[in-house]
Each structure stands twice: as C-alpha cells, then as structure tokens.
Coordinates of C-alpha atoms in Angstrom, one line a residue:
M1 CA -46.5 -16.8 8.9
N2 CA -44.6 -18.2 11.4
I3 CA -40.6 -17.2 11.6
D4 CA -38.0 -19.3 13.8
K5 CA -34.4 -18.1 14.2
T6 CA -31.4 -20.1 15.3
R7 CA -28.7 -17.8 15.5
E8 CA -24.9 -19.6 16.3
E9 CA -22.5 -17.3 16.4
D10 CA -22.2 -15.8 13.1
K11 CA -24.3 -18.2 11.4
L12 CA -28.0 -17.5 11.4
I13 CA -31.0 -20.4 10.4
I14 CA -34.3 -19.1 9.6
R15 CA -37.0 -21.8 8.7
L16 CA -39.8 -20.1 7.3
D17 CA -43.7 -22.2 7.4
G18 CA -46.2 -20.7 6.1
R19 CA -46.6 -18.0 3.2
L20 CA -44.3 -15.7 1.9
D21 CA -46.2 -13.0 -0.2
T22 CA -47.1 -9.2 0.4
N23 CA -48.4 -9.1 3.9
T24 CA -45.6 -11.7 5.3
A25 CA -42.7 -10.1 3.0
P26 CA -42.3 -7.3 5.4
V27 CA -42.3 -9.0 8.4
L28 CA -39.5 -11.1 7.4
E29 CA -37.3 -7.8 6.1
E30 CA -38.1 -5.8 9.5
E31 CA -36.4 -8.9 11.2
L32 CA -33.3 -9.6 8.6
E33 CA -33.1 -5.4 9.0
D34 CA -32.5 -6.4 13.0
D35 CA -29.9 -9.9 12.2
L36 CA -28.4 -10.0 8.7
P37 CA -25.8 -6.9 10.2
E38 CA -23.8 -9.6 12.4
V39 CA -24.2 -12.3 10.0
E40 CA -21.8 -13.8 8.0
T41 CA -23.5 -17.4 7.0
L42 CA -27.0 -17.2 6.4
V43 CA -29.6 -20.3 5.9
F44 CA -32.9 -20.2 4.9
D45 CA -34.8 -23.8 5.7
F46 CA -37.7 -23.6 3.4
K47 CA -38.9 -27.1 4.6
E48 CA -42.5 -25.6 5.8
L49 CA -42.5 -22.9 3.2
K50 CA -45.9 -23.8 0.9
Y51 CA -45.8 -20.2 -1.5
I52 CA -43.9 -17.5 -2.5
S53 CA -44.8 -14.3 -4.1
S54 CA -42.4 -11.8 -5.9
A55 CA -42.2 -10.1 -3.2
G56 CA -41.1 -12.8 -1.3
L57 CA -39.0 -13.3 -4.2
R58 CA -37.5 -9.6 -4.3
L59 CA -36.7 -9.9 -0.3
I60 CA -34.7 -13.2 -1.5
L61 CA -32.6 -11.4 -3.8
A62 CA -32.3 -8.2 -2.1
T63 CA -30.8 -10.3 1.0
Q64 CA -28.8 -12.5 -1.6
K65 CA -27.0 -8.9 -3.2
T66 CA -26.5 -8.2 1.1
M67 CA -24.9 -11.7 1.5
N68 CA -22.4 -11.5 -1.1
N69 CA -20.5 -8.7 0.8
Q70 CA -20.9 -10.1 4.1
G71 CA -20.8 -14.2 3.4
S72 CA -23.4 -16.6 2.2
M73 CA -26.4 -17.5 1.8
T74 CA -28.0 -20.9 0.8
I75 CA -31.5 -22.4 0.7
R76 CA -32.4 -25.4 1.8
N77 CA -35.2 -27.9 2.1
A78 CA -37.5 -25.8 -0.8
N79 CA -40.2 -27.9 -1.7
D80 CA -41.0 -28.9 -5.4
F81 CA -43.9 -25.4 -5.8
V82 CA -40.4 -23.1 -4.9
M83 CA -38.5 -25.0 -6.9
E84 CA -40.3 -24.4 -10.0
V85 CA -40.9 -20.9 -9.0
F86 CA -36.8 -20.6 -8.5
E87 CA -36.8 -22.3 -11.9
T88 CA -38.8 -20.6 -14.1
T89 CA -38.1 -16.6 -12.8
G90 CA -34.0 -18.3 -12.8
F91 CA -33.4 -17.5 -9.6
I92 CA -31.8 -21.2 -9.2
D93 CA -29.3 -19.6 -11.2
I94 CA -28.0 -16.9 -8.7
L95 CA -29.2 -19.0 -5.3
T96 CA -27.3 -21.2 -3.8
I97 CA -30.0 -24.1 -2.9
E98 CA -29.3 -27.4 -1.3

C-alpha cells in the first residue's frame, strides 16, 4: 500500500493506494500517530484503495473516534467494493462519506 499525505495547516489529506489489511494497517497507524495530534480535519481519499480488511476497518473506526474529539474525518472516493464493506458492517452510518 502506498500512502500519500498532503498537509494544509490543520487539515491532512491521506490518499491510500492498494490494500488496507493486516499487513498494512500498522504502517498507516504509525503514520497517523505522528500526524493526528495537530490535525483538526482529516480526509481519507480511497480512490485507489482496492481492498479493506477487518484490521483496516478497526483502524478507521479508532481514527474516527480520535477525530470526533478534535475535529472531523471524511472519506472520499470509496469504490464499490469498499462501500459494500462499509454498508455490510454498518460503518456507513458511523462515517462521513462523500
């Protein structure tokens, strides 16, 4: 998985390319631990995200909880597969998805 980050003052945009799974979720988690303390707006761009596993979902949920306390989190450009996972798991009701 490739992670591309763009920082604009207190806004962070993270573009993911590949798979967010057991092997890659810890890498993203480490990146988030470094960046989130100073972020008020977090945007995940999932345009190139091909797959998300339960490990990825746990990380997204934990990140959403963090951002609820310090700002907002939005997911953009989720493909049909990722949207189906969000719908099946009920995440579609928890997350802000554009």
